[in-house]
Tab-separated table of C-alpha atoms in Angstrom:
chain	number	residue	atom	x	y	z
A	1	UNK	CA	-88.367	94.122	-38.781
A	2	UNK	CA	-86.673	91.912	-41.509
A	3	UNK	CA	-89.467	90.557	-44.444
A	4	UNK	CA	-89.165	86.881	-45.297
A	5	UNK	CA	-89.766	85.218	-48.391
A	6	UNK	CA	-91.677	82.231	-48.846
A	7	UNK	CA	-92.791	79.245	-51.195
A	8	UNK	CA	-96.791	80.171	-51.717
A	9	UNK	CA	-97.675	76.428	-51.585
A	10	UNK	CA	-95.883	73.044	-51.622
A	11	UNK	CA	-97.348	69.445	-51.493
A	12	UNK	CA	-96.091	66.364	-49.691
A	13	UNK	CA	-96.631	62.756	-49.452
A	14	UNK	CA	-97.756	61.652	-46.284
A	15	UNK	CA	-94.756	59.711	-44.459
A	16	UNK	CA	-92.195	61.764	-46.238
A	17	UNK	CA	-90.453	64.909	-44.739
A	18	UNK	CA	-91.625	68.319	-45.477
A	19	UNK	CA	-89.057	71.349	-45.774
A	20	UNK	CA	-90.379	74.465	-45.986
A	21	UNK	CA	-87.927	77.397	-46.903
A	22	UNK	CA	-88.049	80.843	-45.981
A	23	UNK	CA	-85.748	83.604	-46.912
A	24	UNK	CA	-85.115	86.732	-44.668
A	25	UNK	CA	-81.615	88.119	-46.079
A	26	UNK	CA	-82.270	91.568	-44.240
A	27	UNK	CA	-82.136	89.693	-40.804
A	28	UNK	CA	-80.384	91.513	-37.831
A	29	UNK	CA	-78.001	90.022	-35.905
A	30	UNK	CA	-80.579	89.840	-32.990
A	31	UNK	CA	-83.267	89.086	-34.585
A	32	UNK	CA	-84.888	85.913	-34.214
A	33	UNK	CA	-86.974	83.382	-36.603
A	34	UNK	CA	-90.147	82.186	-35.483
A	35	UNK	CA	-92.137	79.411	-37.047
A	36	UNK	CA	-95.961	79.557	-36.546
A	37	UNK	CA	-98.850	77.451	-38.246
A	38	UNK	CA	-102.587	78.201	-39.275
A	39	UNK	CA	-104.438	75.020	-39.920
A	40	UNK	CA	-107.635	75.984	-41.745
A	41	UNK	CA	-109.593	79.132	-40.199
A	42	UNK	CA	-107.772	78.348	-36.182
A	43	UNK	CA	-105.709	80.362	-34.241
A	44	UNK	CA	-102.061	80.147	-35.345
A	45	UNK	CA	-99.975	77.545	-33.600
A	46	UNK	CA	-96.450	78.572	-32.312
A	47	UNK	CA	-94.082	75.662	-33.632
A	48	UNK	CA	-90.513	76.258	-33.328
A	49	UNK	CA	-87.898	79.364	-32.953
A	50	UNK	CA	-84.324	80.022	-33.109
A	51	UNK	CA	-81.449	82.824	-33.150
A	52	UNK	CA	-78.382	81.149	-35.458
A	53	UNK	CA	-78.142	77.107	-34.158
A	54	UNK	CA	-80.541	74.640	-35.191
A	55	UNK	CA	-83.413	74.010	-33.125
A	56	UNK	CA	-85.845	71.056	-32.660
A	57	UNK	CA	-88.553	70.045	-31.056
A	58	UNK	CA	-91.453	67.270	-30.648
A	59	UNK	CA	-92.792	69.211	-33.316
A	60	UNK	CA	-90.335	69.658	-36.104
A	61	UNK	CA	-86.769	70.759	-36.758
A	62	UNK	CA	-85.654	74.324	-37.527
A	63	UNK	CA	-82.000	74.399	-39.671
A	64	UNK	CA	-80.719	78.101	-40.013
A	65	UNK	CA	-78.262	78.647	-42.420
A	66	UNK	CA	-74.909	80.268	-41.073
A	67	UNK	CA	-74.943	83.329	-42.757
A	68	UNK	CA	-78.826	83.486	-41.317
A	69	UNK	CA	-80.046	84.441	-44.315
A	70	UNK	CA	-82.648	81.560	-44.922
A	71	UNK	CA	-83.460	78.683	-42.572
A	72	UNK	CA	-85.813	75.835	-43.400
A	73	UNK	CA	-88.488	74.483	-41.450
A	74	UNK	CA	-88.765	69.964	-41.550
A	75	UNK	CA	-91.414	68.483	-40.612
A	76	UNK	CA	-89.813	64.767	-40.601
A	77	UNK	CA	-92.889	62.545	-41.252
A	78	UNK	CA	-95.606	64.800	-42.462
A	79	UNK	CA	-99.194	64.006	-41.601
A	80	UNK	CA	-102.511	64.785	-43.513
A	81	UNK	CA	-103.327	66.923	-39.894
A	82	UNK	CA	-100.298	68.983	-40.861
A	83	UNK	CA	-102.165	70.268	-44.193
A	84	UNK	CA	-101.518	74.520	-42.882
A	85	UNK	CA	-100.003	77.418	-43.566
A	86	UNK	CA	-96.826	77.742	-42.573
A	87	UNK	CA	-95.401	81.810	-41.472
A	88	UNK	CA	-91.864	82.408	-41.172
A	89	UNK	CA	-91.730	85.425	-38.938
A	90	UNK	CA	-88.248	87.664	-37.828
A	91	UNK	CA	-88.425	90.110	-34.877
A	92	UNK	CA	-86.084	91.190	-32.237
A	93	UNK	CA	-86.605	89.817	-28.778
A	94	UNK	CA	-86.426	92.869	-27.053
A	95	UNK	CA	-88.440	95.360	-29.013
A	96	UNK	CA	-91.500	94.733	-28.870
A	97	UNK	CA	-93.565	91.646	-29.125
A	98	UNK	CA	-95.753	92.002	-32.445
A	99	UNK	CA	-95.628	88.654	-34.686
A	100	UNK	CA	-95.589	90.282	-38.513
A	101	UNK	CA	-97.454	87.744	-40.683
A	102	UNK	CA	-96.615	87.520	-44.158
A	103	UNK	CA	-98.721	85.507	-46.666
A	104	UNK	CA	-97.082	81.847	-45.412
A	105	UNK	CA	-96.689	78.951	-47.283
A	106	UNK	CA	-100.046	76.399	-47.555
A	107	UNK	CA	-98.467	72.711	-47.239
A	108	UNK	CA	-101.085	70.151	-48.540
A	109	UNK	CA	-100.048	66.917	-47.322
A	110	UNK	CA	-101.526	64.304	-49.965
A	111	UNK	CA	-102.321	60.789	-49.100
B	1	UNK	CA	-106.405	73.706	-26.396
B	2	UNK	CA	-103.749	76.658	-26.058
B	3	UNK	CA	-105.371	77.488	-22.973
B	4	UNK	CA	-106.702	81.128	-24.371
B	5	UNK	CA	-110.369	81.480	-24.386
B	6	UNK	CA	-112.540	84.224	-26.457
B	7	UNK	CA	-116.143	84.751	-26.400
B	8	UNK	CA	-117.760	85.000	-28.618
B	9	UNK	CA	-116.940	82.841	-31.556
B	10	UNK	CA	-119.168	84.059	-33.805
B	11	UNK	CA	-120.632	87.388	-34.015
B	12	UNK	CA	-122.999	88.867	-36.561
B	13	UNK	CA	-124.127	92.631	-36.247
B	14	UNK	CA	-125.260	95.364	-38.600
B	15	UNK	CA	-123.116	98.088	-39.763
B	16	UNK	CA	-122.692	100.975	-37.537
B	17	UNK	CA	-123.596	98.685	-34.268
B	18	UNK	CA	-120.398	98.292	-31.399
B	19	UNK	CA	-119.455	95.232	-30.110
B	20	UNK	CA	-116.867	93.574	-27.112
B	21	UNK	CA	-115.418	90.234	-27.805
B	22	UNK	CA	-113.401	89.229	-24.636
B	23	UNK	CA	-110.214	87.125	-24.514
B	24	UNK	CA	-109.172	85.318	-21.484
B	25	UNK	CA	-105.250	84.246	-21.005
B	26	UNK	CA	-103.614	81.226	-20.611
B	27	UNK	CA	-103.082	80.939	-16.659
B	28	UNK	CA	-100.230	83.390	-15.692
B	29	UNK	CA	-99.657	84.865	-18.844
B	30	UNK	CA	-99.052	88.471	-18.782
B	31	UNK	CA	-99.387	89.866	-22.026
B	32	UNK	CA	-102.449	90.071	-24.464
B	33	UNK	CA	-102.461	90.527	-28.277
B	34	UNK	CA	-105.625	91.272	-30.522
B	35	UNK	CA	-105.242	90.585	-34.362
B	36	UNK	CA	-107.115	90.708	-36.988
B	37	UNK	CA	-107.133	88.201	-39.976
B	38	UNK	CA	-109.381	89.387	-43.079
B	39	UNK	CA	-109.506	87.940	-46.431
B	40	UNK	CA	-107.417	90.578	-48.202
B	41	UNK	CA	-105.361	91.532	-45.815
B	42	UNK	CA	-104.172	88.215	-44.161
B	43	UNK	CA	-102.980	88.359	-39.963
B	44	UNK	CA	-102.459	91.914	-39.001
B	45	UNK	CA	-101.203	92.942	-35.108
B	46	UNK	CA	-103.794	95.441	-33.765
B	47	UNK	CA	-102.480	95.745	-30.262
B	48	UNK	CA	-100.514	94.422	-26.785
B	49	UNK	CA	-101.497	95.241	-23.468
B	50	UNK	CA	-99.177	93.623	-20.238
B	51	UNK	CA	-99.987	93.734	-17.194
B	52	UNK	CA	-103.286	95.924	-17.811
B	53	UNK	CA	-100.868	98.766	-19.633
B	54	UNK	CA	-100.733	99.084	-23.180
B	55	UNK	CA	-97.228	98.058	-24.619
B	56	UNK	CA	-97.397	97.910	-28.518
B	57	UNK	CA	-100.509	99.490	-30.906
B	58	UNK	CA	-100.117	97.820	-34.752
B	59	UNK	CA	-102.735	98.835	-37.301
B	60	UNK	CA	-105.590	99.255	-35.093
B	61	UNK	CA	-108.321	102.061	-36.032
B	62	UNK	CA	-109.533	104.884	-34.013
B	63	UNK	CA	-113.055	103.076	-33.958
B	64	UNK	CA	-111.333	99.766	-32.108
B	65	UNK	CA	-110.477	100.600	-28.829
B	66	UNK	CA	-108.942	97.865	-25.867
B	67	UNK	CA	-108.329	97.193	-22.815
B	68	UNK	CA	-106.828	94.715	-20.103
B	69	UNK	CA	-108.238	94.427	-16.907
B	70	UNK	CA	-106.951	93.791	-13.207
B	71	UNK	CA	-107.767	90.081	-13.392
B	72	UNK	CA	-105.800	90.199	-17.179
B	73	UNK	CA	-108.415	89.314	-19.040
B	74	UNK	CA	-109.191	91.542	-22.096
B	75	UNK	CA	-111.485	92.901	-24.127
B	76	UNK	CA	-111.620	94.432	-28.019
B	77	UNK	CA	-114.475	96.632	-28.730
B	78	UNK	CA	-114.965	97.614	-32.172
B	79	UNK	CA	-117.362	100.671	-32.634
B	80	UNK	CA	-119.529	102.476	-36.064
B	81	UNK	CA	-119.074	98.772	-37.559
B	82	UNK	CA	-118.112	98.691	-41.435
B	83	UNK	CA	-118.656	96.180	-43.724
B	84	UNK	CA	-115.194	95.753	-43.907
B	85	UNK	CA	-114.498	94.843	-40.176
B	86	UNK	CA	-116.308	91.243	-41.077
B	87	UNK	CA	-112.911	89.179	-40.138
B	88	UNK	CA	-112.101	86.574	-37.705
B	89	UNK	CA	-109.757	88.257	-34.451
B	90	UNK	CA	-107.781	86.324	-32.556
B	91	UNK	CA	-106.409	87.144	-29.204
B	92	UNK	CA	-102.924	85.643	-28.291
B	93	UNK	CA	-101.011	85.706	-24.632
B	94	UNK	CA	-97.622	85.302	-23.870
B	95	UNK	CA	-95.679	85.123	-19.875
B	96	UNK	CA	-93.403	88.488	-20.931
B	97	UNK	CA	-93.577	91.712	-22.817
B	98	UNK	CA	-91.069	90.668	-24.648
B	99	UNK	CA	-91.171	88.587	-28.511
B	100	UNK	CA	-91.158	85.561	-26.828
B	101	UNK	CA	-93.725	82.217	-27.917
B	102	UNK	CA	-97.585	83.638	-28.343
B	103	UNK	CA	-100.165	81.423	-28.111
B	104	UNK	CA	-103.944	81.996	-30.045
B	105	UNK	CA	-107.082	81.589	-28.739
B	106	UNK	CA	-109.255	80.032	-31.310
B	107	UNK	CA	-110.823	83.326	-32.525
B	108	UNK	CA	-113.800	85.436	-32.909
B	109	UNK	CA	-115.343	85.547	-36.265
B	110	UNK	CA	-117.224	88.856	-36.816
B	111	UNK	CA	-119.585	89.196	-39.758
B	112	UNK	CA	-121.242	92.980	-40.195
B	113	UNK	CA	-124.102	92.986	-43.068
């Protein structure tokens, strides 16, 4: 599976978007990226995914670059309850179904 | 509430001792996933069962052993307990076999002294 690269930590103001980067230059060409949350010691939350367009949901926006070798995860009016880490993941669809957790980024969102 | 349950959530044992912490799916969900999140080693995959067979094995030891049963709900024992087991596992279940969204139960935390 592809590695990603992310920010350790980033603050926000509450109100104001959050983008989160995350580099994965090895990517395949079907290999997806998957966006997953921990807030404090629960069970990661599943957030958004996507193969080369941009994706979005009620949750947040996912913006893949065309080359698909970084994509950014916006989180359009951040909220103190979306203080987490944030994992970009990569893994092919149809080999297997293990998530790969790398160290994440921890977004504080600050009053 | 991702609809994944796990029993139970807190678990303290001496070393050496076995335990069985139990994960029930979300409704119709297939597929089961045990990981393991420890201080220093952050969210590892230990293993996938679907459909009651085992499908992927990550960094699990020979001491953890799993297994899903008939009505799909699984169960993680963990045998000759080390300090170093003390970390919080969390069982996830997805519809398919295949990478597809996972969703977490809200964990077991283990603590061996």
């Amino acid at each position: 599976d592809a590695k990603t690269t992310q920010p350790t930590s980033m603050d926000c103001a509450e109100g104001r978007a959050a983008n989160l980067p995350c580099n994965h230059s090895t990517i395949s060409g079907n290999e997806y990226v998957y966006w997953y949350r921990q807030i404090h010691s629960q069970g990661p939350q599943y957030i958004i995914h996507g193969l080369k367009n941009n994706e979005t949901n009620e949750m947040a926006s996912l913006i893949i670059t065309e080359d698909r070798k970084s994509s950014t995860l916006i989180l359009p009016h951040a909220t103190l309850r979306d203080t987490a880490v944030y994992y970009c993941i990569v893994g092919h669809y149809n080999a297997g179904n293990m998530l790969t957790f790398g160290g994440g980024t921890r977004l504080m969102v600050k009053p | 509430d991702s609809g994944v349950t796990q029993t139970p959530k807190h678990l303290i044992t001496a070393t050496g001792q076995r335990v069985t912490l139990r994960c029930s799916p979300r409704s119709g969900d297939l597929s089961v996933y045990w990981y393991q999140q420890s201080l220093d080693q952050g969210l590892q995959f230990l293993i996938q069962y679907y459909n009651g067979e085992e499908r992927a094995k990550g960094n699990i030891l020979e001491r953890f052993s799993a297994q899903q049963f008939p009505d799909l709900h699984s169960e993680l024992n963990l045998s000759s307990l080390e300090l170093g087991d003390s970390a919080l596992y969390f069982c996830a279940s997805s519809v398919g076999q295949l990478a597809e969204t996972q969703y977490f139960g809200p964990g077991t935390r283990l603590l061996v002294l």
